[in-house]
Coordinates of C-alpha atoms in Angstrom, one line a residue:
M234 CA 123.9 104.4 50.2
S235 CA 122.4 100.9 50.4
D236 CA 124.6 99.8 53.2
E237 CA 124.0 102.8 55.4
I238 CA 123.1 102.2 59.0
L239 CA 120.4 104.6 60.0
L240 CA 120.0 105.1 63.7
N241 CA 117.5 107.1 65.7
E242 CA 118.7 109.6 68.3
A243 CA 118.7 107.2 71.2
A244 CA 120.5 104.4 69.3
Y245 CA 123.1 106.8 67.9
A246 CA 123.9 108.0 71.4
V247 CA 124.4 104.4 72.5
W248 CA 126.7 103.6 69.5
Q249 CA 128.8 106.8 70.1
T250 CA 129.2 106.0 73.8
V251 CA 130.3 102.4 73.2
R252 CA 132.7 103.6 70.4
E253 CA 134.3 106.1 72.7
R254 CA 134.3 104.2 76.0
G255 CA 133.9 100.5 75.2
P256 CA 134.0 98.0 76.7
I257 CA 131.5 99.6 79.0
E258 CA 128.7 98.3 81.2
L259 CA 125.2 98.8 80.0
G260 CA 124.3 100.7 83.2
E261 CA 127.1 103.2 82.6
V262 CA 125.8 103.8 79.1
V263 CA 122.4 104.7 80.6
K264 CA 124.0 107.2 83.0
I265 CA 126.2 108.8 80.3
T266 CA 123.5 109.1 77.6
G267 CA 120.5 109.7 79.7
V268 CA 118.6 107.2 77.5
D269 CA 116.1 104.9 79.1
Q270 CA 117.5 101.5 80.0
A271 CA 115.0 99.7 77.9
Q272 CA 116.0 101.7 74.8
V273 CA 119.7 101.1 75.5
S274 CA 119.1 97.4 75.8
A275 CA 117.0 97.3 72.6
A276 CA 119.7 99.3 70.7
A277 CA 122.5 97.0 72.0
T278 CA 120.6 93.8 71.3
D279 CA 119.7 95.0 67.7
A280 CA 123.4 95.9 67.1
S281 CA 124.6 92.6 68.5
T282 CA 122.2 90.7 66.3
Q283 CA 123.6 92.4 63.2
G284 CA 127.2 91.8 64.4
F285 CA 128.2 95.4 65.3
F286 CA 128.3 94.9 69.1
K287 CA 129.7 92.3 71.3
I288 CA 127.7 91.8 74.5
T289 CA 129.6 90.1 77.4
E290 CA 127.6 88.9 80.3
T291 CA 129.2 88.8 83.8
F292 CA 127.6 87.2 86.8
K293 CA 128.1 88.9 90.1
E294 CA 127.0 88.6 93.7
E295 CA 125.3 91.7 95.0
L296 CA 125.1 92.2 98.8
A297 CA 122.2 94.4 99.8
I298 CA 121.9 95.5 103.4
S299 CA 118.5 94.8 104.9
E300 CA 116.4 97.5 106.4
G301 CA 116.7 97.5 110.2
A302 CA 120.1 95.7 110.2
R303 CA 121.8 98.5 112.1
A304 CA 119.2 98.5 114.8
L305 CA 119.7 94.7 115.3
Y306 CA 123.5 95.1 115.5
E307 CA 123.3 98.0 118.0
A308 CA 120.8 96.1 120.1
G309 CA 123.3 93.2 120.2
L310 CA 123.6 90.2 118.0
P311 CA 123.3 86.9 119.9
E312 CA 127.0 85.9 119.4
F313 CA 128.2 89.3 120.4
L314 CA 126.2 89.3 123.7
A315 CA 127.4 85.8 124.5
A316 CA 131.1 86.5 123.8
S317 CA 130.9 89.6 126.0
K318 CA 129.3 87.6 128.8
L319 CA 131.9 84.8 128.6
H320 CA 134.7 87.4 128.6
Q321 CA 133.3 88.9 131.7
S322 CA 133.1 85.5 133.3
G323 CA 136.7 84.7 132.8
G324 CA 136.3 83.1 129.3
E325 CA 134.0 80.2 130.1
M326 CA 130.8 79.2 131.9
A327 CA 129.0 75.9 132.8
M328 CA 126.4 75.0 130.4
P329 CA 123.4 75.2 132.8
E330 CA 124.5 78.6 134.0
F331 CA 125.0 79.8 130.5
V332 CA 121.6 78.6 129.4
E333 CA 120.0 80.3 132.4
W334 CA 121.7 83.6 131.4
A335 CA 120.5 83.3 127.8
K336 CA 116.9 82.8 129.0
R337 CA 117.0 85.9 131.1
K338 CA 118.4 87.9 128.3
N339 CA 115.8 86.4 125.9
V340 CA 118.6 85.3 123.5
A341 CA 118.3 82.1 121.4
V342 CA 120.9 79.6 122.5
N343 CA 120.9 77.9 119.1
D344 CA 121.7 81.2 117.4
I345 CA 124.6 81.8 119.8
F346 CA 126.1 78.4 119.0
K347 CA 125.4 78.7 115.3
W348 CA 127.0 82.1 114.7
G349 CA 129.5 81.9 117.5
A350 CA 131.0 78.8 115.9
A351 CA 130.8 80.4 112.4
R352 CA 132.9 83.3 113.7
N353 CA 135.3 81.0 115.6
W354 CA 134.4 82.7 118.8
I355 CA 132.6 80.1 120.9
E356 CA 133.1 76.4 121.5
R357 CA 131.7 73.7 123.7
I358 CA 134.1 71.7 125.9
K359 CA 133.2 68.5 127.7
D360 CA 135.4 67.0 130.3
S361 CA 135.2 65.3 133.7
S362 CA 133.6 68.4 135.3
G363 CA 130.8 68.5 132.7
L364 CA 129.8 70.5 129.6
R365 CA 131.1 74.1 129.5
I366 CA 130.9 77.0 127.1
S367 CA 134.1 78.7 126.3
L368 CA 135.7 81.5 124.2
T369 CA 138.1 80.3 121.6
A370 CA 141.7 81.2 121.8
A371 CA 141.3 83.6 118.8
R372 CA 138.6 85.5 120.6
R373 CA 140.4 85.5 124.0
N374 CA 143.5 87.0 122.4
N375 CA 141.6 89.7 120.5
P376 CA 138.2 90.3 122.2
D377 CA 137.5 93.7 120.6
A378 CA 138.2 92.7 117.0
I379 CA 135.4 93.7 114.6
P380 CA 134.6 90.8 112.1
S381 CA 134.9 91.4 108.4
D382 CA 131.1 91.4 107.6
I383 CA 130.3 93.9 110.4
A384 CA 133.3 96.1 109.3
L385 CA 132.0 96.1 105.7
L386 CA 128.4 97.0 106.8
T387 CA 129.7 99.7 109.0
R388 CA 131.8 101.1 106.1
M389 CA 128.7 101.2 104.0
H390 CA 126.9 103.1 106.8
W391 CA 124.4 100.2 107.1
H392 CA 122.6 100.9 103.9
G393 CA 122.9 100.4 100.1
S394 CA 124.6 97.5 98.3
C395 CA 127.9 96.4 96.8
F396 CA 129.3 93.6 94.7
L397 CA 131.3 91.0 96.6
D398 CA 133.3 90.2 93.4
E399 CA 134.7 93.7 93.5
L400 CA 136.0 93.5 97.1
D401 CA 139.7 93.2 97.7
S402 CA 141.1 90.1 99.4
E403 CA 141.8 91.9 102.6
T404 CA 138.1 92.4 103.1
Q405 CA 137.7 88.6 103.0
P406 CA 134.7 88.4 100.6
D407 CA 134.5 84.6 101.0
L408 CA 134.1 84.9 104.8
I409 CA 131.5 87.7 104.3
R410 CA 129.6 85.5 101.9
E411 CA 129.6 82.6 104.5
L412 CA 128.5 84.8 107.4
L413 CA 125.7 86.8 105.6
S414 CA 124.3 84.4 103.0
K415 CA 122.0 82.8 105.5
R416 CA 121.3 85.9 107.6
P417 CA 118.6 87.9 105.7
E418 CA 117.9 90.1 108.8
L419 CA 121.3 91.7 108.2
A420 CA 121.8 91.4 104.4
K421 CA 120.7 89.5 101.3
I422 CA 123.0 88.2 98.6
K423 CA 121.5 88.2 95.1
Q424 CA 122.8 86.9 91.8
R425 CA 123.1 89.7 89.3
T426 CA 124.0 89.8 85.6
T427 CA 125.9 92.7 84.2
R428 CA 126.3 93.3 80.5
S429 CA 129.3 94.9 79.0
L430 CA 129.1 96.4 75.5
N431 CA 131.9 96.8 73.0
L432 CA 132.2 97.3 69.2
T433 CA 133.2 94.4 67.0
E434 CA 135.5 94.8 64.0
K435 CA 132.4 95.1 61.9
G436 CA 131.1 97.9 64.1
T437 CA 134.5 99.7 64.1
G438 CA 134.6 99.4 60.3
A439 CA 131.1 100.9 59.9
F440 CA 132.2 104.0 61.8
K441 CA 135.5 104.3 59.8
S442 CA 133.6 104.0 56.5
R443 CA 131.1 106.6 57.8
N444 CA 128.1 104.3 57.1
V445 CA 126.6 105.1 60.5
R446 CA 124.2 108.0 60.2
Q447 CA 121.8 109.6 62.7
V448 CA 118.2 110.2 61.6
K449 CA 115.2 111.5 63.4
E450 CA 112.6 108.9 64.2
R451 CA 109.0 110.0 64.2
N452 CA 105.6 108.4 64.1
T453 CA 104.3 110.7 61.3
L454 CA 105.5 113.3 58.8
T455 CA 104.1 116.8 59.0
P456 CA 103.4 119.2 56.1
E457 CA 106.4 121.2 57.2
D458 CA 108.7 118.2 57.0
L459 CA 107.6 117.7 53.4
E460 CA 107.9 121.3 52.4
S461 CA 111.4 121.8 54.0
G462 CA 112.9 118.6 52.8
A463 CA 113.5 117.5 56.4
W464 CA 111.7 114.2 55.6
R465 CA 115.0 113.0 54.1
E466 CA 116.5 112.9 57.6
I467 CA 113.4 111.4 59.2
K468 CA 112.9 107.7 59.7
L469 CA 109.3 106.5 60.3
R470 CA 109.1 104.5 63.5
P471 CA 107.9 100.9 62.8
Y472 CA 104.8 99.7 64.5
D473 CA 105.0 96.5 66.5
V474 CA 101.5 95.0 66.2
T475 CA 102.4 92.2 68.7
L476 CA 102.7 94.6 71.6
A477 CA 99.8 94.8 74.0
A478 CA 97.6 97.8 73.5
R479 CA 96.8 100.2 76.3
D480 CA 93.6 99.4 78.0
V481 CA 90.9 101.9 77.4
H482 CA 88.1 102.2 79.9
P483 CA 85.1 104.0 78.5
A484 CA 82.5 105.7 80.6
K485 CA 79.9 103.3 81.8
I486 CA 77.0 103.1 84.2
H487 CA 77.3 100.9 87.3
P488 CA 76.7 97.2 86.4
L489 CA 73.8 96.9 88.9
R490 CA 72.1 100.0 87.6
K491 CA 72.6 98.6 84.1
I492 CA 70.8 95.4 85.1
I493 CA 68.0 97.4 86.6
E494 CA 67.5 99.4 83.4
Q495 CA 67.6 96.2 81.3
T496 CA 65.0 94.7 83.6
R497 CA 62.7 97.7 83.2
R498 CA 63.2 97.6 79.4
A499 CA 62.5 93.9 79.2
F500 CA 59.1 94.2 80.9
L501 CA 58.2 97.4 79.0
E502 CA 58.9 95.6 75.8
M503 CA 56.5 92.8 76.9
G504 CA 53.7 95.4 77.3
F505 CA 53.8 96.0 81.0
A506 CA 53.2 99.3 82.7
E507 CA 55.6 100.4 85.5
V508 CA 54.3 101.5 88.9
V509 CA 56.0 102.7 92.0
S510 CA 55.2 102.8 95.7
P511 CA 56.9 104.2 98.8
M512 CA 59.8 102.4 100.4
I513 CA 58.2 103.1 103.7
E514 CA 55.0 101.2 103.7
S515 CA 52.1 100.4 106.0
A516 CA 51.7 96.8 107.2
F517 CA 48.3 96.9 105.5
W518 CA 49.7 97.0 102.0
N519 CA 52.9 95.1 102.8
F520 CA 51.2 92.2 104.7
D521 CA 47.5 92.3 105.3
A522 CA 46.3 93.0 101.7
L523 CA 48.4 89.9 100.8
F524 CA 46.4 87.7 103.2
Q525 CA 49.5 87.3 105.4
P526 CA 48.2 86.7 109.0
Q527 CA 49.2 89.3 111.6
D528 CA 51.0 86.7 113.7
H529 CA 53.1 85.4 110.7
P530 CA 56.8 84.9 111.6
A531 CA 57.9 87.1 108.7
R532 CA 56.4 90.1 110.6
D533 CA 58.7 89.6 113.6
M534 CA 61.4 92.1 114.3
Q535 CA 63.9 89.4 113.3
D536 CA 62.7 89.5 109.7
T537 CA 61.2 93.0 109.2
F538 CA 62.4 96.6 109.9
Y539 CA 59.8 98.6 111.7
M540 CA 59.8 102.4 111.8
R541 CA 59.8 104.3 115.1
D542 CA 58.9 107.7 113.6
P543 CA 56.3 107.6 112.1
A544 CA 55.1 104.5 114.0
A545 CA 51.6 104.4 112.4
A546 CA 50.2 105.0 108.9
P547 CA 46.6 105.6 107.9
L548 CA 44.6 102.8 106.5
P549 CA 43.1 103.3 103.0
G550 CA 40.2 105.8 103.3
E551 CA 41.2 107.1 106.8
W552 CA 43.2 110.1 105.6
D553 CA 43.9 111.6 102.3
G554 CA 47.0 113.5 103.3
L555 CA 45.1 116.8 103.6
Q556 CA 41.8 116.1 105.3
S557 CA 39.7 113.5 107.1
V558 CA 37.6 111.3 104.9
H559 CA 34.6 111.9 107.1
G560 CA 33.2 115.3 106.6
G561 CA 35.1 115.8 103.3
P562 CA 33.5 118.1 100.7
E563 CA 33.5 115.5 98.0
K564 CA 31.7 112.2 97.6
G565 CA 34.8 110.4 96.4
V566 CA 38.1 109.9 98.4
R567 CA 41.1 111.5 96.7
I568 CA 44.1 109.2 97.1
H569 CA 47.8 109.4 95.9
F570 CA 48.5 106.6 93.5
P571 CA 51.9 106.4 91.7
T572 CA 52.0 105.6 88.0
R573 CA 54.6 104.4 85.5
Q574 CA 57.9 106.1 85.0
G575 CA 58.0 107.2 88.6
S576 CA 55.5 110.0 88.2
A577 CA 52.3 110.2 90.3
N578 CA 48.9 111.6 90.0
E579 CA 45.7 111.8 92.1
E580 CA 42.7 109.8 91.1
M581 CA 39.1 110.0 92.2
V582 CA 38.0 106.6 93.4
P583 CA 34.5 105.6 94.6
D584 CA 33.7 105.2 98.2
T585 CA 33.7 101.5 97.8
F586 CA 37.5 101.6 97.7
V587 CA 37.4 102.4 101.4
D588 CA 35.6 99.1 101.8
I589 CA 38.7 97.1 101.0
V590 CA 39.9 97.5 104.6
N591 CA 36.7 95.9 105.9
N592 CA 36.9 93.2 103.2
V593 CA 40.5 92.4 104.2
R594 CA 39.5 92.3 107.9
L595 CA 36.6 89.9 107.2
T596 CA 38.8 87.7 105.0
H597 CA 41.4 87.4 107.7
E598 CA 38.8 86.6 110.4
T599 CA 36.2 84.4 108.6
G600 CA 37.2 84.1 105.0
W601 CA 34.4 86.6 103.9
E602 CA 33.1 85.7 100.4
T603 CA 36.3 84.0 99.2
G604 CA 35.3 80.4 100.1
S605 CA 38.1 80.3 102.7
E606 CA 37.8 79.9 106.4
G607 CA 40.2 82.8 107.0
W608 CA 42.8 82.7 109.8
G609 CA 40.3 82.6 112.6
Y610 CA 41.6 85.5 114.7
T611 CA 40.4 89.0 115.5
W612 CA 42.1 91.3 113.0
S613 CA 43.8 94.4 114.6
P614 CA 43.8 97.7 112.7
E615 CA 46.6 98.9 115.0
V616 CA 48.9 96.1 113.7
S617 CA 47.8 97.0 110.2
R618 CA 48.8 100.6 110.7
Q619 CA 52.4 99.8 111.7
V620 CA 55.0 101.3 109.4
V621 CA 57.7 99.1 107.9
L622 CA 60.5 99.3 105.4
R623 CA 58.8 97.3 102.6
T624 CA 59.9 93.7 102.5
H625 CA 59.0 93.3 98.9
T626 CA 57.8 95.4 95.9
T627 CA 54.6 93.4 95.9
A628 CA 53.3 96.3 97.9
A629 CA 53.5 98.4 94.7
T630 CA 51.8 95.8 92.5
I631 CA 49.0 95.1 95.1
R632 CA 48.3 98.8 95.1
A633 CA 48.1 98.7 91.3
L634 CA 45.7 95.7 91.5
A635 CA 43.5 97.6 94.0
A636 CA 43.3 100.6 91.6
N637 CA 42.9 98.5 88.5
P638 CA 40.9 95.3 89.4
N639 CA 39.5 94.5 86.0
P640 CA 41.4 92.9 83.1
P641 CA 43.4 93.4 81.1
G642 CA 46.2 94.6 83.2
K643 CA 50.0 94.1 83.3
F644 CA 52.1 96.0 85.9
F645 CA 55.6 95.7 87.3
C646 CA 57.7 97.5 89.8
V647 CA 61.5 97.7 90.4
G648 CA 62.8 99.1 93.6
W649 CA 64.5 98.7 97.0
T650 CA 63.4 96.2 99.6
Y651 CA 64.5 95.6 103.1
R652 CA 64.8 92.5 105.2
N653 CA 66.6 91.7 108.4
E654 CA 68.9 89.2 106.7
T655 CA 72.3 87.9 107.8
I656 CA 74.8 89.1 105.2
S657 CA 76.3 86.2 103.1
F658 CA 77.5 85.6 99.5
K659 CA 73.9 85.6 98.3
H660 CA 72.0 87.6 101.0
L661 CA 71.9 91.4 101.8
P662 CA 69.6 93.3 104.2
V663 CA 68.9 95.9 101.4
F664 CA 68.4 94.8 97.8
H665 CA 66.4 95.4 94.7
Q666 CA 63.4 93.3 93.6
V667 CA 61.2 93.3 90.5
D668 CA 57.5 92.4 91.1
G669 CA 54.9 92.0 88.5
I670 CA 51.3 91.0 88.0
I671 CA 49.1 90.0 85.1
I672 CA 45.3 90.4 85.4
D673 CA 43.6 88.3 82.7
E674 CA 40.5 86.2 82.4
E675 CA 42.5 83.3 80.8
A676 CA 45.6 83.6 83.0
N677 CA 47.0 80.3 84.3
L678 CA 50.3 78.8 85.6
A679 CA 51.6 78.0 82.1
S680 CA 51.2 81.6 81.2
L681 CA 53.1 82.6 84.3
M682 CA 56.0 80.3 83.6
G683 CA 56.1 81.3 80.0
T684 CA 56.2 85.0 80.9
L685 CA 59.1 84.5 83.3
Q686 CA 60.9 82.3 80.8
E687 CA 60.6 85.1 78.2
F688 CA 61.9 87.6 80.7
Y689 CA 65.0 85.6 81.6
S690 CA 65.5 84.9 77.9
K691 CA 65.6 88.7 77.3
M692 CA 68.1 89.0 80.1
G693 CA 70.4 86.4 78.5
F694 CA 69.6 83.3 80.5
G695 CA 68.7 79.9 79.2
R696 CA 68.9 77.6 82.2
V697 CA 65.7 78.4 84.1
K698 CA 63.5 76.0 85.9
F699 CA 60.5 76.1 88.3
K700 CA 59.9 74.0 91.4
P701 CA 56.8 73.8 93.6
A702 CA 56.8 76.1 96.6
F703 CA 54.5 77.6 99.3
Y704 CA 53.6 81.3 99.7
P705 CA 50.7 82.5 101.9
Y706 CA 49.2 84.7 99.2
T707 CA 49.6 82.5 96.0
E708 CA 48.3 79.1 95.1
P709 CA 49.7 77.3 93.2
S710 CA 53.2 78.7 93.9
V711 CA 56.6 78.1 92.4
D712 CA 60.2 79.1 93.0
V713 CA 62.2 80.4 90.1
V714 CA 65.8 79.1 90.0
V715 CA 68.6 79.9 87.6
Y716 CA 71.9 78.0 87.2
M717 CA 74.9 80.0 88.5
E718 CA 78.1 78.9 86.6
S719 CA 80.6 80.6 88.9
R720 CA 79.4 78.4 91.9
G721 CA 78.2 75.4 89.9
K722 CA 74.8 75.4 91.6
W723 CA 71.2 76.5 91.1
I724 CA 70.3 79.8 92.8
E725 CA 66.8 80.8 93.8
M726 CA 65.8 84.0 92.1
G727 CA 62.4 84.6 93.7
G728 CA 58.9 83.3 94.0
A729 CA 55.8 83.3 91.7
G730 CA 52.3 82.0 91.6
I731 CA 48.6 82.9 91.2
F732 CA 47.1 85.2 93.8
R733 CA 44.6 83.4 96.0
P734 CA 41.0 84.6 96.1
E735 CA 41.7 85.9 99.6
V736 CA 44.0 88.4 98.0
T737 CA 42.1 89.4 94.9
L738 CA 38.4 89.4 95.9
P739 CA 38.8 91.9 98.8
L740 CA 40.4 94.3 96.3
G741 CA 37.4 94.0 93.9
C742 CA 39.2 91.7 91.4
K743 CA 37.2 88.6 90.4
Y744 CA 39.8 87.3 87.8
P745 CA 43.0 85.3 87.9
V746 CA 46.1 87.3 88.8
L747 CA 49.6 86.1 88.1
A748 CA 52.2 87.4 90.4
W749 CA 56.0 87.2 91.0
G750 CA 58.8 88.7 92.9
L751 CA 62.4 88.3 91.7
G752 CA 65.8 89.4 93.0
I753 CA 67.9 91.8 90.9
E754 CA 71.2 91.4 92.7
R755 CA 71.3 87.7 92.2
L756 CA 70.6 88.2 88.6
A757 CA 73.5 90.7 88.3
M758 CA 75.8 88.2 90.1
I759 CA 75.1 85.5 87.4
R760 CA 75.4 88.0 84.5
F761 CA 78.7 89.4 85.6
G762 CA 80.2 86.1 86.9
L763 CA 80.4 87.1 90.6
A764 CA 80.6 84.6 93.4
D765 CA 79.6 87.0 96.1
I766 CA 76.7 89.5 96.1
R767 CA 78.7 91.9 98.2
E768 CA 81.0 92.6 95.3
L769 CA 78.2 94.6 93.6
Y770 CA 78.5 97.3 96.4
R771 CA 82.3 97.4 97.0
P772 CA 83.7 100.8 96.0
S773 CA 86.5 99.5 93.8
L774 CA 87.1 101.7 90.7
D775 CA 89.5 99.1 89.3
A776 CA 86.9 96.4 89.4
L777 CA 84.3 98.7 87.9
E778 CA 86.7 99.6 85.1
E779 CA 87.1 95.9 84.2
V780 CA 83.4 95.3 83.8
P781 CA 82.6 94.7 80.1
L782 CA 80.3 97.0 78.3
C783 CA 78.4 94.1 76.8
R784 CA 77.5 90.9 78.6

């Protein structure tokens, strides 16, 4: 029939309940049918829109007892304590004496006057003898009477809720409202809306004419439904495309690890070879080989982490890990040199490689053949043997330069570095750094800036600039800065420059070498819109789920 009213199981149960028991509150329909309240509301609203239901809204005041109200009452409410004291004192006390008592009992005098007056228990009297506090006649005549609000809370066993509108007049709901509406420590009064459902004449007529029919509502039809003919009793559930879809969080790698892998890919695509070096380094490779003087402030304990065990490392050529260089069976010295992709191999290098220690020493002391005057102090091999947690991954690229001093050469390293930094929104004591070098006869500062501009372009950044800087091992030197939208400021990403001859010549390299060291965490901060570098390491699964797959 064209005027049939087809209802799913939930809606049909609502209609039947309203037909049999209406008018009936919506909450009662939920209890009787066992249908979810949202479905009951939806069915009632739909029926009301079509004129089959009448929904009547009633506004009520619900009194909900606060947690801990019983403990407060049993400990003694201010007005109860004061009334008891006044009763023991003959019904009244001088104001100074009363205030002194209240202080000793740690009872707020203002609360006594406020609630004592509201209950018509306590009054202030002023005459020729001064100001006195007195019990009212009503309280004197009936000192043990339990007020209406406390009687109600006691009847409710100091928990749960009730509607004030449903209380009889003997319970004095108006007085209870006055006494408890501004006393949230005992109870809270909230405005509630109840909805009552009833059939209209149109709804009653629909049942009489048997136009109301129950159908099964399903998302899909099965082959069995089609074969058996059950499809005739099935109503396909409509899809509401305006509803929010359920969030789906696919598997993903950690955002910082993602940035690291993208960094590696960017340099590999630009033709660089990846090298690695130990995180625990000798001061020789970490400082001395970079022409950093042994009394430089960066070497202080305040800036660098020193190892206690082992406390010393061999200088190049002193020890090959298995035997002493002197007296070894082979002419060459076998050293362990890491190569790209994290693997390592052993290479035979000539004895002249051992000379780099002496070259570095002479460069520090006199400038050697570099055209420099050096630092003018006596270089200490003991200081150079100190073991540190590497302060930069330049230790890896300087090793690569020592093993490959002739052009062409392009190397980079991504890894952990350690500095004794104060933790802040942009500083951590442990962080990742990417270092790189380019060995080329025609290398210059323009090539360096172009290379770094290309790298940041691959990483999705357009606002990059360079500003003059000073580093002890490069000249000229620049700082690389990138604009951080989340903080509205330029953030330094690292330093770059051209290695000084004091760095390259002792290692056997006579050509220009471009070098840089860039922070990875700061890059990740900007990419993911973070205002604090520490957010990258907080173990929040919810935050990690919200990180977009593509950015």
